[in-house]
């Protein structure tokens, strides 16, 4: 934090120095043409290159001084009542300008032995410099306010994103846990020996869920490994009534997608269809052209258990939050298809 503050101060100083340099050169630019003895202005305006250099340096120092005394005052002065804040600042700047103008004239007379008090045009140049500085500081203030608002909006957006993701994942883990226990209960009743193997695969799947609990996006390779382990659990439960096919592409393994996004699609296929030996449920996961497609055949109405909220709407919300894209859903007479977008890992 301290380092960022120091960098900001250094950046502001550079802006003030370059601005002061620009203003001093711009206001003294016409005098460069007077240095050409053949020009029309040279017939009415007489001074040397040393005088011009002196005025450039003097104007530069004046601009730096005005920047210094106003850098903390002017940004907030327009928000205050006029006679309480604005008027004193205006009077202060005008007084400083008058003092610098008189001092500049006196110094120029003393150094270059000039007789005319206002020959250097200090009052005009310094007042124009003051006006330009006030306008620049106001512009800087407006830009800073806009940047601060943008940063605040970004912080609020990130906070909202984290809150929504926490809520969505709070729905996800209990849903997976209770469904896993239900499946385990069924396997235990059918084949206690198979239950040991089921528990091994279950621990692998649930370990993945817990390990990535604080991660929003995961690699496609991790997600495919996890859903493959889950499919193995379902194969032990439904045997030949459940068929799982995976067609992956190694070129997309490092792409990212929301954590635990494929498993709920396999769960939904099992929940909303009948898996039997006569009509096996076939679930296919295919990766191509930056899209993960999860499809299943329609074998008839399955369980009528009410949803816990982790369905397609939840998944679609997570994709919108994390990938800024939505899930594509397609249903035909004999197939249900869900397409998930992938995010390239930078």
mmCIF file of C-alpha atoms in Angstrom:
data_model
loop_
_atom_site.group_PDB
_atom_site.id
_atom_site.type_symbol
_atom_site.label_atom_id
_atom_site.label_comp_id
_atom_site.label_asym_id
_atom_site.label_seq_id
_atom_site.Cartn_x
_atom_site.Cartn_y
_atom_site.Cartn_z
ATOM 1 C CA UNK A 1 0.000 0.000 0.000
ATOM 2 C CA UNK A 2 2.820 2.378 0.911
ATOM 3 C CA UNK A 3 4.631 1.509 -2.322
ATOM 4 C CA UNK A 4 1.518 2.265 -4.382
ATOM 5 C CA UNK A 5 1.116 5.589 -2.564
ATOM 6 C CA UNK A 6 4.729 6.523 -3.261
ATOM 7 C CA UNK A 7 4.358 5.613 -6.943
ATOM 8 C CA UNK A 8 1.221 7.744 -7.150
ATOM 9 C CA UNK A 9 3.028 10.748 -5.618
ATOM 10 C CA UNK A 10 5.937 10.361 -8.050
ATOM 11 C CA UNK A 11 3.497 10.156 -10.964
ATOM 12 C CA UNK A 12 1.711 13.338 -9.834
ATOM 13 C CA UNK A 13 5.012 15.180 -9.539
ATOM 14 C CA UNK A 14 5.969 14.206 -13.081
ATOM 15 C CA UNK A 15 2.611 15.452 -14.368
ATOM 16 C CA UNK A 16 3.096 18.798 -12.625
ATOM 17 C CA UNK A 17 6.658 19.201 -13.893
ATOM 18 C CA UNK A 18 5.792 18.398 -17.519
ATOM 19 C CA UNK A 19 2.659 20.564 -17.374
ATOM 20 C CA UNK A 20 4.594 23.502 -15.952
ATOM 21 C CA UNK A 21 7.220 23.075 -18.653
ATOM 22 C CA UNK A 22 4.569 22.952 -21.392
ATOM 23 C CA UNK A 23 2.697 26.034 -20.138
ATOM 24 C CA UNK A 24 5.908 28.070 -19.812
ATOM 25 C CA UNK A 25 7.031 27.186 -23.341
ATOM 26 C CA UNK A 26 3.558 27.690 -24.870
ATOM 27 C CA UNK A 27 3.101 31.184 -23.432
ATOM 28 C CA UNK A 28 6.576 32.255 -24.477
ATOM 29 C CA UNK A 29 6.398 30.696 -27.926
ATOM 30 C CA UNK A 30 5.609 33.996 -29.781
ATOM 31 C CA UNK A 31 8.889 35.440 -28.535
ATOM 32 C CA UNK A 32 10.822 32.821 -30.476
ATOM 33 C CA UNK A 33 9.770 34.561 -33.678
ATOM 34 C CA UNK A 34 11.086 37.868 -32.331
ATOM 35 C CA UNK A 35 14.571 36.365 -32.141
ATOM 36 C CA UNK A 36 14.494 36.408 -35.940
ATOM 37 C CA UNK A 37 15.648 39.941 -36.685
ATOM 38 C CA UNK A 38 13.982 39.921 -40.111
ATOM 39 C CA UNK A 39 10.487 39.248 -38.718
ATOM 40 C CA UNK A 40 7.813 41.933 -38.422
ATOM 41 C CA UNK A 41 7.515 41.503 -34.653
ATOM 42 C CA UNK A 42 11.233 42.165 -34.206
ATOM 43 C CA UNK A 43 10.691 45.761 -35.301
ATOM 44 C CA UNK A 44 8.345 46.476 -32.371
ATOM 45 C CA UNK A 45 9.529 44.000 -29.742
ATOM 46 C CA UNK A 46 13.126 43.958 -28.578
ATOM 47 C CA UNK A 47 14.751 41.484 -26.211
ATOM 48 C CA UNK A 48 17.611 38.993 -26.204
ATOM 49 C CA UNK A 49 17.754 35.231 -26.032
ATOM 50 C CA UNK A 50 18.987 35.482 -22.440
ATOM 51 C CA UNK A 51 15.866 37.437 -21.488
ATOM 52 C CA UNK A 52 13.684 34.755 -23.080
ATOM 53 C CA UNK A 53 15.537 32.022 -21.204
ATOM 54 C CA UNK A 54 15.115 33.928 -17.922
ATOM 55 C CA UNK A 55 11.373 34.341 -18.499
ATOM 56 C CA UNK A 56 10.985 30.671 -19.424
ATOM 57 C CA UNK A 57 12.655 29.555 -16.194
ATOM 58 C CA UNK A 58 10.746 32.104 -14.117
ATOM 59 C CA UNK A 59 7.374 31.083 -15.624
ATOM 60 C CA UNK A 60 8.268 27.418 -15.094
ATOM 61 C CA UNK A 61 9.004 28.025 -11.390
ATOM 62 C CA UNK A 62 5.779 30.007 -11.021
ATOM 63 C CA UNK A 63 3.729 27.161 -12.530
ATOM 64 C CA UNK A 64 5.373 24.629 -10.216
ATOM 65 C CA UNK A 65 4.582 26.848 -7.217
ATOM 66 C CA UNK A 66 0.922 27.244 -8.223
ATOM 67 C CA UNK A 67 0.621 23.493 -8.798
ATOM 68 C CA UNK A 68 2.124 22.886 -5.358
ATOM 69 C CA UNK A 69 -0.192 25.168 -3.390
ATOM 70 C CA UNK A 70 -3.305 24.030 -5.274
ATOM 71 C CA UNK A 71 -2.723 20.286 -5.689
ATOM 72 C CA UNK A 72 -4.713 19.457 -2.512
ATOM 73 C CA UNK A 73 -7.014 22.505 -2.429
ATOM 74 C CA UNK A 74 -8.615 22.811 -5.861
ATOM 75 C CA UNK A 75 -9.898 19.201 -6.301
ATOM 76 C CA UNK A 76 -12.427 19.664 -3.493
ATOM 77 C CA UNK A 77 -12.942 23.402 -3.594
ATOM 78 C CA UNK A 78 -15.816 23.247 -6.107
ATOM 79 C CA UNK A 79 -17.863 21.147 -3.685
ATOM 80 C CA UNK A 80 -17.758 23.786 -0.896
ATOM 81 C CA UNK A 81 -19.851 26.943 -0.393
ATOM 82 C CA UNK A 82 -18.442 29.784 -2.515
ATOM 83 C CA UNK A 83 -17.651 32.372 0.173
ATOM 84 C CA UNK A 84 -16.260 29.781 2.598
ATOM 85 C CA UNK A 85 -13.796 28.005 0.335
ATOM 86 C CA UNK A 86 -13.774 29.182 -3.272
ATOM 87 C CA UNK A 87 -13.323 32.916 -2.706
ATOM 88 C CA UNK A 88 -10.318 32.585 -0.325
ATOM 89 C CA UNK A 89 -8.577 30.223 -2.770
ATOM 90 C CA UNK A 90 -9.154 32.617 -5.672
ATOM 91 C CA UNK A 91 -7.799 35.559 -3.657
ATOM 92 C CA UNK A 92 -4.774 33.517 -2.574
ATOM 93 C CA UNK A 93 -3.922 32.576 -6.165
ATOM 94 C CA UNK A 94 -4.389 36.120 -7.440
ATOM 95 C CA UNK A 95 -2.206 37.490 -4.648
ATOM 96 C CA UNK A 96 0.554 34.971 -5.420
ATOM 97 C CA UNK A 97 0.313 35.795 -9.118
ATOM 98 C CA UNK A 98 0.602 39.543 -8.436
ATOM 99 C CA UNK A 99 3.616 39.025 -6.154
ATOM 100 C CA UNK A 100 5.360 36.814 -8.723
ATOM 101 C CA UNK A 101 4.616 39.292 -11.515
ATOM 102 C CA UNK A 102 6.077 42.267 -9.622
ATOM 103 C CA UNK A 103 9.064 40.219 -8.446
ATOM 104 C CA UNK A 104 9.699 38.959 -11.980
ATOM 105 C CA UNK A 105 9.698 42.449 -13.406
ATOM 106 C CA UNK A 106 12.063 43.713 -10.692
ATOM 107 C CA UNK A 107 14.441 40.796 -11.177
ATOM 108 C CA UNK A 108 14.486 41.277 -14.928
ATOM 109 C CA UNK A 109 15.214 45.001 -14.503
ATOM 110 C CA UNK A 110 18.013 44.268 -12.081
ATOM 111 C CA UNK A 111 19.634 41.444 -14.091
ATOM 112 C CA UNK A 112 19.291 42.936 -17.575
ATOM 113 C CA UNK A 113 19.360 46.643 -16.605
ATOM 114 C CA UNK A 114 15.929 47.378 -18.074
ATOM 115 C CA UNK A 115 14.040 50.565 -17.171
ATOM 116 C CA UNK A 116 10.408 49.719 -17.907
ATOM 117 C CA UNK A 117 8.480 48.157 -15.053
ATOM 118 C CA UNK A 118 6.069 46.038 -17.066
ATOM 119 C CA UNK A 119 8.210 45.358 -20.067
ATOM 120 C CA UNK A 120 8.378 41.627 -19.410
ATOM 121 C CA UNK A 121 4.583 41.101 -19.688
ATOM 122 C CA UNK A 122 4.579 39.104 -16.487
ATOM 123 C CA UNK A 123 1.045 40.029 -15.408
ATOM 124 C CA UNK A 124 -0.479 38.732 -18.628
ATOM 125 C CA UNK A 125 1.604 35.564 -18.862
ATOM 126 C CA UNK A 126 1.283 34.565 -15.227
ATOM 127 C CA UNK A 127 -2.475 35.141 -15.146
ATOM 128 C CA UNK A 128 -2.866 33.027 -18.277
ATOM 129 C CA UNK A 129 -0.664 30.391 -16.638
ATOM 130 C CA UNK A 130 -2.873 30.479 -13.523
ATOM 131 C CA UNK A 131 -5.995 29.975 -15.620
ATOM 132 C CA UNK A 132 -4.490 27.008 -17.473
ATOM 133 C CA UNK A 133 -3.304 25.435 -14.228
ATOM 134 C CA UNK A 134 -6.747 25.749 -12.606
ATOM 135 C CA UNK A 135 -8.369 24.144 -15.654
ATOM 136 C CA UNK A 136 -5.825 21.308 -15.699
ATOM 137 C CA UNK A 137 -6.214 20.598 -11.989
ATOM 138 C CA UNK A 138 -9.967 20.497 -12.431
ATOM 139 C CA UNK A 139 -9.635 18.035 -15.302
ATOM 140 C CA UNK A 140 -7.253 15.886 -13.236
ATOM 141 C CA UNK A 141 -9.741 15.964 -10.365
ATOM 142 C CA UNK A 142 -12.610 14.831 -12.604
ATOM 143 C CA UNK A 143 -10.504 12.036 -14.078
ATOM 144 C CA UNK A 144 -9.497 10.903 -10.593
ATOM 145 C CA UNK A 145 -13.113 10.887 -9.412
ATOM 146 C CA UNK A 146 -14.098 8.852 -12.461
ATOM 147 C CA UNK A 147 -11.254 6.398 -11.880
ATOM 148 C CA UNK A 148 -12.141 6.031 -8.194
ATOM 149 C CA UNK A 149 -15.771 5.344 -9.086
ATOM 150 C CA UNK A 150 -14.706 2.735 -11.631
ATOM 151 C CA UNK A 151 -12.454 1.058 -9.065
ATOM 152 C CA UNK A 152 -15.225 1.106 -6.470
ATOM 153 C CA UNK A 153 -17.672 -0.390 -8.965
ATOM 154 C CA UNK A 154 -15.111 -3.089 -9.801
ATOM 155 C CA UNK A 155 -14.640 -3.899 -6.107
ATOM 156 C CA UNK A 156 -18.402 -4.092 -5.633
ATOM 157 C CA UNK A 157 -18.730 -6.294 -8.717
ATOM 158 C CA UNK A 158 -16.037 -8.669 -7.431
ATOM 159 C CA UNK A 159 -17.614 -8.756 -3.993
ATOM 160 C CA UNK A 160 -20.987 -9.517 -5.532
ATOM 161 C CA UNK A 161 -19.437 -12.202 -7.714
ATOM 162 C CA UNK A 162 -17.805 -13.865 -4.702
ATOM 163 C CA UNK A 163 -21.059 -13.716 -2.744
ATOM 164 C CA UNK A 164 -23.053 -15.251 -5.582
ATOM 165 C CA UNK A 165 -20.457 -17.964 -6.130
ATOM 166 C CA UNK A 166 -20.480 -18.790 -2.420
ATOM 167 C CA UNK A 167 -24.263 -19.125 -2.544
ATOM 168 C CA UNK A 168 -24.197 -21.315 -5.640
ATOM 169 C CA UNK A 169 -21.529 -23.604 -4.203
ATOM 170 C CA UNK A 170 -23.419 -23.813 -0.924
ATOM 171 C CA UNK A 171 -26.203 -25.383 -2.986
ATOM 172 C CA UNK A 172 -23.808 -27.652 -4.873
ATOM 173 C CA UNK A 173 -21.980 -29.546 -2.125
ATOM 174 C CA UNK A 174 -25.016 -30.670 -0.050
ATOM 175 C CA UNK A 175 -26.744 -31.802 -3.227
ATOM 176 C CA UNK A 176 -23.802 -33.969 -4.251
ATOM 177 C CA UNK A 177 -23.354 -35.308 -0.719
ATOM 178 C CA UNK A 178 -26.955 -36.442 -0.247
ATOM 179 C CA UNK A 179 -27.145 -38.000 -3.700
ATOM 180 C CA UNK A 180 -23.886 -39.865 -3.046
ATOM 181 C CA UNK A 181 -25.253 -41.273 0.223
ATOM 182 C CA UNK A 182 -28.430 -42.345 -1.531
ATOM 183 C CA UNK A 183 -26.429 -44.159 -4.213
ATOM 184 C CA UNK A 184 -24.179 -45.763 -1.605
ATOM 185 C CA UNK A 185 -27.225 -47.043 0.253
ATOM 186 C CA UNK A 186 -28.490 -48.698 -2.918
ATOM 187 C CA UNK A 187 -25.104 -50.340 -3.658
ATOM 188 C CA UNK A 188 -24.780 -51.646 -0.092
ATOM 189 C CA UNK A 189 -28.160 -53.316 -0.309
ATOM 190 C CA UNK A 190 -27.335 -54.958 -3.628
ATOM 191 C CA UNK A 191 -23.713 -56.014 -3.148
ATOM 192 C CA UNK A 192 -21.818 -55.246 0.116
ATOM 193 C CA UNK A 193 -18.512 -56.311 -1.447
ATOM 194 C CA UNK A 194 -18.970 -53.836 -4.298
ATOM 195 C CA UNK A 195 -19.674 -51.152 -1.720
ATOM 196 C CA UNK A 196 -15.979 -51.101 -0.738
ATOM 197 C CA UNK A 197 -14.949 -50.264 -4.275
ATOM 198 C CA UNK A 198 -17.773 -47.733 -4.432
ATOM 199 C CA UNK A 199 -16.515 -46.014 -1.280
ATOM 200 C CA UNK A 200 -13.020 -45.780 -2.805
ATOM 201 C CA UNK A 201 -14.334 -44.025 -5.902
ATOM 202 C CA UNK A 202 -16.680 -41.910 -3.824
ATOM 203 C CA UNK A 203 -13.820 -40.621 -1.678
ATOM 204 C CA UNK A 204 -11.903 -39.712 -4.838
ATOM 205 C CA UNK A 205 -14.822 -37.723 -6.223
ATOM 206 C CA UNK A 206 -15.623 -36.028 -2.947
ATOM 207 C CA UNK A 207 -11.956 -35.216 -2.349
ATOM 208 C CA UNK A 208 -11.973 -33.340 -5.637
ATOM 209 C CA UNK A 209 -15.051 -31.445 -4.543
ATOM 210 C CA UNK A 210 -13.474 -30.411 -1.234
ATOM 211 C CA UNK A 211 -10.035 -29.707 -2.682
ATOM 212 C CA UNK A 212 -11.436 -27.216 -5.173
ATOM 213 C CA UNK A 213 -14.046 -25.752 -2.819
ATOM 214 C CA UNK A 214 -12.520 -22.272 -2.920
ATOM 215 C CA UNK A 215 -11.850 -22.305 -6.682
ATOM 216 C CA UNK A 216 -14.322 -20.928 -9.215
ATOM 217 C CA UNK A 217 -12.683 -22.160 -12.419
ATOM 218 C CA UNK A 218 -10.810 -25.433 -12.974
ATOM 219 C CA UNK A 219 -9.056 -26.995 -15.923
ATOM 220 C CA UNK A 220 -11.027 -29.208 -18.276
ATOM 221 C CA UNK A 221 -8.651 -32.102 -17.512
ATOM 222 C CA UNK A 222 -9.509 -31.982 -13.799
ATOM 223 C CA UNK A 223 -13.229 -31.769 -14.497
ATOM 224 C CA UNK A 224 -13.129 -34.696 -16.951
ATOM 225 C CA UNK A 225 -11.209 -36.851 -14.470
ATOM 226 C CA UNK A 226 -13.763 -36.066 -11.762
ATOM 227 C CA UNK A 227 -16.810 -36.796 -13.917
ATOM 228 C CA UNK A 228 -15.180 -40.006 -15.123
ATOM 229 C CA UNK A 229 -14.785 -41.141 -11.504
ATOM 230 C CA UNK A 230 -18.428 -40.269 -10.868
ATOM 231 C CA UNK A 231 -19.430 -42.270 -13.950
ATOM 232 C CA UNK A 232 -17.572 -45.268 -12.549
ATOM 233 C CA UNK A 233 -19.714 -45.027 -9.433
ATOM 234 C CA UNK A 234 -22.863 -44.977 -11.528
ATOM 235 C CA UNK A 235 -21.663 -47.957 -13.566
ATOM 236 C CA UNK A 236 -21.290 -49.973 -10.355
ATOM 237 C CA UNK A 237 -24.797 -49.031 -9.348
ATOM 238 C CA UNK A 238 -26.645 -49.442 -12.663
ATOM 239 C CA UNK A 239 -24.244 -51.902 -14.352
ATOM 240 C CA UNK A 240 -25.187 -52.426 -18.035
ATOM 241 C CA UNK A 241 -28.156 -50.082 -17.725
ATOM 242 C CA UNK A 242 -25.773 -47.103 -17.755
ATOM 243 C CA UNK A 243 -23.271 -46.396 -20.540
ATOM 244 C CA UNK A 244 -20.765 -43.561 -20.321
ATOM 245 C CA UNK A 245 -18.698 -42.463 -23.326
ATOM 246 C CA UNK A 246 -16.038 -39.748 -23.281
ATOM 247 C CA UNK A 247 -14.498 -38.230 -26.410
ATOM 248 C CA UNK A 248 -11.922 -35.722 -25.279
ATOM 249 C CA UNK A 249 -9.248 -33.688 -26.996
ATOM 250 C CA UNK A 250 -5.888 -33.123 -25.288
ATOM 251 C CA UNK A 251 -5.624 -29.732 -26.969
ATOM 252 C CA UNK A 252 -8.351 -28.369 -24.690
ATOM 253 C CA UNK A 253 -7.141 -29.856 -21.396
ATOM 254 C CA UNK A 254 -5.856 -26.514 -20.091
ATOM 255 C CA UNK A 255 -9.053 -24.648 -20.923
ATOM 256 C CA UNK A 256 -11.223 -23.704 -17.970
ATOM 257 C CA UNK A 257 -14.847 -24.107 -16.952
ATOM 258 C CA UNK A 258 -16.821 -23.786 -13.693
ATOM 259 C CA UNK A 259 -15.935 -26.231 -10.955
ATOM 260 C CA UNK A 260 -18.247 -29.268 -10.687
ATOM 261 C CA UNK A 261 -20.177 -28.366 -13.826
ATOM 262 C CA UNK A 262 -20.192 -31.726 -15.662
ATOM 263 C CA UNK A 263 -21.224 -34.010 -12.826
ATOM 264 C CA UNK A 264 -24.651 -32.350 -12.269
ATOM 265 C CA UNK A 265 -25.448 -32.947 -15.949
ATOM 266 C CA UNK A 266 -24.815 -36.671 -15.546
ATOM 267 C CA UNK A 267 -26.898 -36.618 -12.353
ATOM 268 C CA UNK A 268 -29.767 -34.902 -14.172
ATOM 269 C CA UNK A 269 -29.655 -37.479 -16.962
ATOM 270 C CA UNK A 270 -30.014 -40.256 -14.393
ATOM 271 C CA UNK A 271 -32.702 -38.424 -12.444
ATOM 272 C CA UNK A 272 -34.940 -37.596 -15.400
ATOM 273 C CA UNK A 273 -34.585 -40.869 -17.313
ATOM 274 C CA UNK A 274 -35.078 -44.569 -16.709
ATOM 275 C CA UNK A 275 -31.900 -46.660 -16.824
ATOM 276 C CA UNK A 276 -32.756 -50.282 -17.581
ATOM 277 C CA UNK A 277 -31.274 -53.213 -19.457
ATOM 278 C CA UNK A 278 -33.938 -52.865 -22.144
ATOM 279 C CA UNK A 279 -33.346 -49.140 -22.511
ATOM 280 C CA UNK A 280 -29.822 -48.342 -21.298
ATOM 281 C CA UNK A 281 -29.115 -44.720 -20.530
ATOM 282 C CA UNK A 282 -26.229 -43.509 -22.687
ATOM 283 C CA UNK A 283 -24.385 -40.366 -21.611
ATOM 284 C CA UNK A 284 -21.722 -38.926 -23.889
ATOM 285 C CA UNK A 285 -19.192 -36.172 -23.141
ATOM 286 C CA UNK A 286 -17.563 -34.681 -26.214
ATOM 287 C CA UNK A 287 -15.001 -31.868 -26.466
ATOM 288 C CA UNK A 288 -14.572 -29.997 -29.740
ATOM 289 C CA UNK A 289 -14.143 -26.419 -31.003
ATOM 290 C CA UNK A 290 -13.909 -24.951 -27.503
ATOM 291 C CA UNK A 291 -17.225 -26.484 -26.408
ATOM 292 C CA UNK A 292 -17.998 -29.355 -24.028
ATOM 293 C CA UNK A 293 -21.124 -31.172 -25.139
ATOM 294 C CA UNK A 294 -22.935 -33.477 -22.701
ATOM 295 C CA UNK A 295 -25.742 -35.456 -24.310
ATOM 296 C CA UNK A 296 -27.968 -38.323 -23.284
ATOM 297 C CA UNK A 297 -30.706 -40.321 -24.911
ATOM 298 C CA UNK A 298 -34.261 -40.012 -23.600
ATOM 299 C CA UNK A 299 -35.445 -43.313 -22.134
ATOM 300 C CA UNK A 300 -38.597 -42.170 -20.383
ATOM 301 C CA UNK A 301 -39.566 -40.300 -17.248
ATOM 302 C CA UNK A 302 -37.323 -40.948 -14.276
ATOM 303 C CA UNK A 303 -37.442 -39.808 -10.652
ATOM 304 C CA UNK A 304 -40.005 -37.207 -9.603
ATOM 305 C CA UNK A 305 -37.930 -35.975 -6.662
ATOM 306 C CA UNK A 306 -38.075 -32.211 -6.437
ATOM 307 C CA UNK A 307 -34.967 -30.307 -7.473
ATOM 308 C CA UNK A 308 -32.709 -28.748 -4.832
ATOM 309 C CA UNK A 309 -31.758 -25.843 -7.111
ATOM 310 C CA UNK A 310 -28.459 -27.154 -8.472
ATOM 311 C CA UNK A 311 -29.846 -27.778 -11.952
ATOM 312 C CA UNK A 312 -29.320 -26.099 -15.248
ATOM 313 C CA UNK A 313 -30.319 -22.668 -13.963
ATOM 314 C CA UNK A 314 -27.566 -22.794 -11.356
ATOM 315 C CA UNK A 315 -25.008 -23.928 -13.937
ATOM 316 C CA UNK A 316 -26.117 -21.254 -16.384
ATOM 317 C CA UNK A 317 -25.760 -18.553 -13.706
ATOM 318 C CA UNK A 318 -22.232 -19.684 -12.917
ATOM 319 C CA UNK A 319 -21.267 -19.633 -16.597
ATOM 320 C CA UNK A 320 -22.650 -16.115 -16.957
ATOM 321 C CA UNK A 321 -20.741 -14.925 -13.897
ATOM 322 C CA UNK A 322 -17.427 -16.583 -14.706
ATOM 323 C CA UNK A 323 -17.338 -16.927 -18.495
ATOM 324 C CA UNK A 324 -19.779 -14.182 -19.555
ATOM 325 C CA UNK A 325 -21.496 -16.751 -21.761
ATOM 326 C CA UNK A 326 -24.587 -18.870 -21.325
ATOM 327 C CA UNK A 327 -25.215 -22.598 -21.531
ATOM 328 C CA UNK A 328 -26.829 -23.860 -24.744
ATOM 329 C CA UNK A 329 -29.640 -26.382 -24.273
ATOM 330 C CA UNK A 330 -31.230 -28.439 -27.019
ATOM 331 C CA UNK A 331 -33.890 -31.113 -26.744
ATOM 332 C CA UNK A 332 -35.034 -33.367 -29.553
ATOM 333 C CA UNK A 333 -37.445 -36.288 -29.645
ATOM 334 C CA UNK A 334 -34.781 -38.760 -28.577
ATOM 335 C CA UNK A 335 -31.883 -36.725 -27.157
ATOM 336 C CA UNK A 336 -31.102 -34.019 -24.587
ATOM 337 C CA UNK A 337 -27.983 -31.894 -25.259
ATOM 338 C CA UNK A 338 -26.191 -29.330 -23.107
ATOM 339 C CA UNK A 339 -23.239 -27.314 -24.443
ATOM 340 C CA UNK A 340 -20.830 -25.633 -22.043
ATOM 341 C CA UNK A 341 -18.431 -22.881 -23.163
ATOM 342 C CA UNK A 342 -14.720 -23.153 -22.369
ATOM 343 C CA UNK A 343 -12.406 -20.327 -21.388
ATOM 344 C CA UNK A 344 -8.853 -20.223 -22.723
ATOM 345 C CA UNK A 345 -6.316 -20.140 -19.921
ATOM 346 C CA UNK A 346 -4.192 -16.991 -20.238
#
